[in-house]
């Protein structure tokens, strides 16, 4: 049964479609057979200001292609250099930030003694209660370790005389 339906459909297509295709090819106008140029239409925000944009489909010369390739290569090299510079600068700034938050070995016993080696949000690593906005930071804990050490140096403090001793303020 299915074979009869498929054969009937195929015969109907052949009888109807094939003659109409041949008729359209035989009766076609030679003027219509010319190549068609495609045009893209761009539009401004204003609906009345439409204009046709012609697409140039000519192949470029070898010298033009070479020039384009050189420009693309140059642009890629500039972008790669900028990216490398960015990552070098980023690594430098990360190293500076890590250094600012590193406590020298001689000061570790004091930091452990004063605040348990933790950066207290108010008193910092060294239990500094008289911070008074030193170097523009509102509290000692908001300043990096290097600035806290600068406060200690500005106020005559140094590392403890013996390991494990705390400062006596």
PDB file of C-alpha atoms in Angstrom:
ATOM      1  CA  UNK A   1       0.000   0.000   0.000  1.00  0.00           C
ATOM      2  CA  UNK A   2       2.768   2.457   0.920  1.00  0.00           C
ATOM      3  CA  UNK A   3       4.589   1.723  -2.322  1.00  0.00           C
ATOM      4  CA  UNK A   4       1.487   2.651  -4.354  1.00  0.00           C
ATOM      5  CA  UNK A   5       1.147   5.984  -2.515  1.00  0.00           C
ATOM      6  CA  UNK A   6       4.837   6.810  -3.076  1.00  0.00           C
ATOM      7  CA  UNK A   7       4.629   5.904  -6.765  1.00  0.00           C
ATOM      8  CA  UNK A   8       1.438   7.947  -7.205  1.00  0.00           C
ATOM      9  CA  UNK A   9       3.071  11.002  -5.620  1.00  0.00           C
ATOM     10  CA  UNK A  10       6.180  10.655  -7.792  1.00  0.00           C
ATOM     11  CA  UNK A  11       4.105  10.399 -10.974  1.00  0.00           C
ATOM     12  CA  UNK A  12       2.057  13.475 -10.015  1.00  0.00           C
ATOM     13  CA  UNK A  13       5.223  15.521  -9.408  1.00  0.00           C
ATOM     14  CA  UNK A  14       6.711  14.426 -12.717  1.00  0.00           C
ATOM     15  CA  UNK A  15       3.521  15.178 -14.637  1.00  0.00           C
ATOM     16  CA  UNK A  16       2.930  18.620 -13.079  1.00  0.00           C
ATOM     17  CA  UNK A  17       6.345  20.050 -12.092  1.00  0.00           C
ATOM     18  CA  UNK A  18       8.668  18.966 -14.898  1.00  0.00           C
ATOM     19  CA  UNK A  19       6.655  20.513 -17.783  1.00  0.00           C
ATOM     20  CA  UNK A  20       6.291  23.826 -15.903  1.00  0.00           C
ATOM     21  CA  UNK A  21      10.067  24.019 -15.304  1.00  0.00           C
ATOM     22  CA  UNK A  22      10.824  23.311 -18.969  1.00  0.00           C
ATOM     23  CA  UNK A  23       8.224  25.873 -20.053  1.00  0.00           C
ATOM     24  CA  UNK A  24       9.727  28.568 -17.864  1.00  0.00           C
ATOM     25  CA  UNK A  25      13.234  27.845 -19.196  1.00  0.00           C
ATOM     26  CA  UNK A  26      12.137  27.890 -22.841  1.00  0.00           C
ATOM     27  CA  UNK A  27      10.013  31.018 -22.581  1.00  0.00           C
ATOM     28  CA  UNK A  28      12.451  33.027 -20.418  1.00  0.00           C
ATOM     29  CA  UNK A  29      13.520  36.483 -21.498  1.00  0.00           C
ATOM     30  CA  UNK A  30      17.286  36.776 -22.272  1.00  0.00           C
ATOM     31  CA  UNK A  31      17.330  40.200 -20.573  1.00  0.00           C
ATOM     32  CA  UNK A  32      16.398  38.535 -17.291  1.00  0.00           C
ATOM     33  CA  UNK A  33      19.295  36.110 -17.578  1.00  0.00           C
ATOM     34  CA  UNK A  34      21.851  38.881 -16.930  1.00  0.00           C
ATOM     35  CA  UNK A  35      23.786  38.702 -13.695  1.00  0.00           C
ATOM     36  CA  UNK A  36      22.133  40.438 -10.815  1.00  0.00           C
ATOM     37  CA  UNK A  37      24.111  42.846  -8.652  1.00  0.00           C
ATOM     38  CA  UNK A  38      23.219  42.639  -5.007  1.00  0.00           C
ATOM     39  CA  UNK A  39      22.661  45.818  -3.086  1.00  0.00           C
ATOM     40  CA  UNK A  40      22.446  46.205   0.654  1.00  0.00           C
ATOM     41  CA  UNK A  41      20.184  48.902   1.976  1.00  0.00           C
ATOM     42  CA  UNK A  42      21.234  50.726   5.111  1.00  0.00           C
ATOM     43  CA  UNK A  43      18.866  52.906   7.066  1.00  0.00           C
ATOM     44  CA  UNK A  44      19.337  55.775   9.432  1.00  0.00           C
ATOM     45  CA  UNK A  45      17.125  56.288  12.433  1.00  0.00           C
ATOM     46  CA  UNK A  46      14.988  58.397  10.150  1.00  0.00           C
ATOM     47  CA  UNK A  47      12.778  56.147   7.955  1.00  0.00           C
ATOM     48  CA  UNK A  48      12.844  58.588   5.006  1.00  0.00           C
ATOM     49  CA  UNK A  49      16.646  58.697   4.884  1.00  0.00           C
ATOM     50  CA  UNK A  50      17.303  55.300   3.303  1.00  0.00           C
ATOM     51  CA  UNK A  51      20.090  54.908   0.791  1.00  0.00           C
ATOM     52  CA  UNK A  52      21.468  52.015  -1.205  1.00  0.00           C
ATOM     53  CA  UNK A  53      24.942  50.760  -0.419  1.00  0.00           C
ATOM     54  CA  UNK A  54      26.650  49.055  -3.308  1.00  0.00           C
ATOM     55  CA  UNK A  55      28.700  46.002  -2.474  1.00  0.00           C
ATOM     56  CA  UNK A  56      31.954  45.858  -4.400  1.00  0.00           C
ATOM     57  CA  UNK A  57      32.401  42.208  -5.278  1.00  0.00           C
ATOM     58  CA  UNK A  58      35.580  42.663  -7.305  1.00  0.00           C
ATOM     59  CA  UNK A  59      38.552  40.672  -6.183  1.00  0.00           C
ATOM     60  CA  UNK A  60      41.416  42.662  -4.731  1.00  0.00           C
ATOM     61  CA  UNK A  61      44.836  42.620  -6.279  1.00  0.00           C
ATOM     62  CA  UNK A  62      47.762  40.758  -4.790  1.00  0.00           C
ATOM     63  CA  UNK A  63      49.359  44.012  -3.598  1.00  0.00           C
ATOM     64  CA  UNK A  64      46.110  45.076  -1.915  1.00  0.00           C
ATOM     65  CA  UNK A  65      45.779  41.680  -0.223  1.00  0.00           C
ATOM     66  CA  UNK A  66      49.402  41.895   0.908  1.00  0.00           C
ATOM     67  CA  UNK A  67      48.799  45.382   2.344  1.00  0.00           C
ATOM     68  CA  UNK A  68      45.725  44.171   4.242  1.00  0.00           C
ATOM     69  CA  UNK A  69      47.688  41.185   5.575  1.00  0.00           C
ATOM     70  CA  UNK A  70      50.484  43.500   6.748  1.00  0.00           C
ATOM     71  CA  UNK A  71      47.978  45.755   8.544  1.00  0.00           C
ATOM     72  CA  UNK A  72      46.334  42.786  10.247  1.00  0.00           C
ATOM     73  CA  UNK A  73      49.735  41.405  11.291  1.00  0.00           C
ATOM     74  CA  UNK A  74      50.766  44.802  12.669  1.00  0.00           C
ATOM     75  CA  UNK A  75      47.505  45.162  14.591  1.00  0.00           C
ATOM     76  CA  UNK A  76      47.875  41.677  16.071  1.00  0.00           C
ATOM     77  CA  UNK A  77      51.460  42.462  17.140  1.00  0.00           C
ATOM     78  CA  UNK A  78      50.393  45.726  18.793  1.00  0.00           C
ATOM     79  CA  UNK A  79      47.592  43.956  20.658  1.00  0.00           C
ATOM     80  CA  UNK A  80      49.951  41.183  21.790  1.00  0.00           C
ATOM     81  CA  UNK A  81      52.471  43.750  23.047  1.00  0.00           C
ATOM     82  CA  UNK A  82      49.791  45.673  24.916  1.00  0.00           C
ATOM     83  CA  UNK A  83      48.502  42.464  26.480  1.00  0.00           C
ATOM     84  CA  UNK A  84      52.007  41.409  27.557  1.00  0.00           C
ATOM     85  CA  UNK A  85      52.661  44.863  29.031  1.00  0.00           C
ATOM     86  CA  UNK A  86      49.362  44.696  30.905  1.00  0.00           C
ATOM     87  CA  UNK A  87      50.188  41.315  32.416  1.00  0.00           C
ATOM     88  CA  UNK A  88      53.725  42.455  33.316  1.00  0.00           C
ATOM     89  CA  UNK A  89      52.288  45.518  35.061  1.00  0.00           C
ATOM     90  CA  UNK A  90      49.697  43.363  36.796  1.00  0.00           C
ATOM     91  CA  UNK A  91      52.394  40.990  38.072  1.00  0.00           C
ATOM     92  CA  UNK A  92      54.444  43.979  39.304  1.00  0.00           C
ATOM     93  CA  UNK A  93      51.488  45.474  41.187  1.00  0.00           C
ATOM     94  CA  UNK A  94      50.626  42.097  42.703  1.00  0.00           C
ATOM     95  CA  UNK A  95      54.232  41.726  43.865  1.00  0.00           C
ATOM     96  CA  UNK A  96      54.171  45.215  45.419  1.00  0.00           C
ATOM     97  CA  UNK A  97      50.874  44.450  47.158  1.00  0.00           C
ATOM     98  CA  UNK A  98      52.251  41.161  48.489  1.00  0.00           C
ATOM     99  CA  UNK A  99      55.388  42.944  49.721  1.00  0.00           C
ATOM    100  CA  UNK A 100      53.304  45.633  51.453  1.00  0.00           C
ATOM    101  CA  UNK A 101      51.422  42.979  53.393  1.00  0.00           C
ATOM    102  CA  UNK A 102      54.479  40.948  54.350  1.00  0.00           C
ATOM    103  CA  UNK A 103      55.774  41.310  57.875  1.00  0.00           C
ATOM    104  CA  UNK A 104      59.550  41.082  58.239  1.00  0.00           C
ATOM    105  CA  UNK A 105      60.843  38.069  60.172  1.00  0.00           C
ATOM    106  CA  UNK A 106      62.073  40.242  63.070  1.00  0.00           C
ATOM    107  CA  UNK A 107      58.561  41.651  63.556  1.00  0.00           C
ATOM    108  CA  UNK A 108      56.636  38.343  63.463  1.00  0.00           C
ATOM    109  CA  UNK A 109      57.052  37.652  67.210  1.00  0.00           C
ATOM    110  CA  UNK A 110      55.595  41.096  67.966  1.00  0.00           C
ATOM    111  CA  UNK A 111      52.655  40.535  65.620  1.00  0.00           C
ATOM    112  CA  UNK A 112      52.014  37.147  67.212  1.00  0.00           C
ATOM    113  CA  UNK A 113      52.337  38.581  70.723  1.00  0.00           C
ATOM    114  CA  UNK A 114      50.177  41.676  70.117  1.00  0.00           C
ATOM    115  CA  UNK A 115      47.342  40.398  67.898  1.00  0.00           C
ATOM    116  CA  UNK A 116      48.005  36.669  67.515  1.00  0.00           C
ATOM    117  CA  UNK A 117      49.580  37.243  64.082  1.00  0.00           C
ATOM    118  CA  UNK A 118      46.256  38.488  62.682  1.00  0.00           C
ATOM    119  CA  UNK A 119      45.462  41.910  61.267  1.00  0.00           C
ATOM    120  CA  UNK A 120      42.939  43.306  63.730  1.00  0.00           C
ATOM    121  CA  UNK A 121      40.505  45.577  61.838  1.00  0.00           C
ATOM    122  CA  UNK A 122      41.069  48.361  64.359  1.00  0.00           C
ATOM    123  CA  UNK A 123      44.548  47.867  65.910  1.00  0.00           C
ATOM    124  CA  UNK A 124      46.349  46.175  63.012  1.00  0.00           C
ATOM    125  CA  UNK A 125      49.056  43.552  63.461  1.00  0.00           C
ATOM    126  CA  UNK A 126      50.798  45.359  66.311  1.00  0.00           C
ATOM    127  CA  UNK A 127      47.960  46.490  68.591  1.00  0.00           C
ATOM    128  CA  UNK A 128      48.250  50.167  67.605  1.00  0.00           C
ATOM    129  CA  UNK A 129      45.469  52.021  69.396  1.00  0.00           C
ATOM    130  CA  UNK A 130      46.828  55.582  68.973  1.00  0.00           C
ATOM    131  CA  UNK A 131      46.743  55.489  65.166  1.00  0.00           C
ATOM    132  CA  UNK A 132      45.181  58.962  64.674  1.00  0.00           C
ATOM    133  CA  UNK A 133      44.716  58.682  60.889  1.00  0.00           C
ATOM    134  CA  UNK A 134      48.401  57.988  60.208  1.00  0.00           C
ATOM    135  CA  UNK A 135      49.267  58.158  56.480  1.00  0.00           C
ATOM    136  CA  UNK A 136      45.600  58.773  55.619  1.00  0.00           C
ATOM    137  CA  UNK A 137      44.246  55.429  56.864  1.00  0.00           C
ATOM    138  CA  UNK A 138      41.381  55.639  59.378  1.00  0.00           C
ATOM    139  CA  UNK A 139      42.611  52.715  61.491  1.00  0.00           C
ATOM    140  CA  UNK A 140      45.783  50.671  61.790  1.00  0.00           C
ATOM    141  CA  UNK A 141      43.937  47.583  60.548  1.00  0.00           C
ATOM    142  CA  UNK A 142      42.947  49.345  57.319  1.00  0.00           C
ATOM    143  CA  UNK A 143      46.593  50.115  56.480  1.00  0.00           C
ATOM    144  CA  UNK A 144      48.955  47.598  54.855  1.00  0.00           C
ATOM    145  CA  UNK A 145      51.656  46.035  57.034  1.00  0.00           C
ATOM    146  CA  UNK A 146      54.320  48.325  55.535  1.00  0.00           C
ATOM    147  CA  UNK A 147      52.421  51.434  56.731  1.00  0.00           C
ATOM    148  CA  UNK A 148      51.901  49.881  60.177  1.00  0.00           C
ATOM    149  CA  UNK A 149      55.662  49.283  60.366  1.00  0.00           C
ATOM    150  CA  UNK A 150      56.229  52.905  59.318  1.00  0.00           C
ATOM    151  CA  UNK A 151      54.020  54.004  62.244  1.00  0.00           C
ATOM    152  CA  UNK A 152      56.050  51.816  64.584  1.00  0.00           C
ATOM    153  CA  UNK A 153      59.278  53.392  63.263  1.00  0.00           C
ATOM    154  CA  UNK A 154      57.843  56.944  63.507  1.00  0.00           C
ATOM    155  CA  UNK A 155      56.931  56.397  67.141  1.00  0.00           C
ATOM    156  CA  UNK A 156      60.290  55.029  68.193  1.00  0.00           C
ATOM    157  CA  UNK A 157      59.293  51.411  68.299  1.00  0.00           C
ATOM    158  CA  UNK A 158      61.462  48.623  67.006  1.00  0.00           C
ATOM    159  CA  UNK A 159      61.306  44.882  67.098  1.00  0.00           C
ATOM    160  CA  UNK A 160      61.354  43.424  70.600  1.00  0.00           C
ATOM    161  CA  UNK A 161      64.735  42.792  72.217  1.00  0.00           C
ATOM    162  CA  UNK A 162      64.111  39.117  72.724  1.00  0.00           C
ATOM    163  CA  UNK A 163      61.970  36.732  70.628  1.00  0.00           C
ATOM    164  CA  UNK A 164      58.439  36.344  71.927  1.00  0.00           C
ATOM    165  CA  UNK A 165      58.448  39.565  73.987  1.00  0.00           C
ATOM    166  CA  UNK A 166      55.695  42.101  73.474  1.00  0.00           C
ATOM    167  CA  UNK A 167      56.149  45.860  73.461  1.00  0.00           C
ATOM    168  CA  UNK A 168      55.405  47.569  76.727  1.00  0.00           C
ATOM    169  CA  UNK A 169      53.481  50.695  75.754  1.00  0.00           C
TER     170      UNK A 169
END
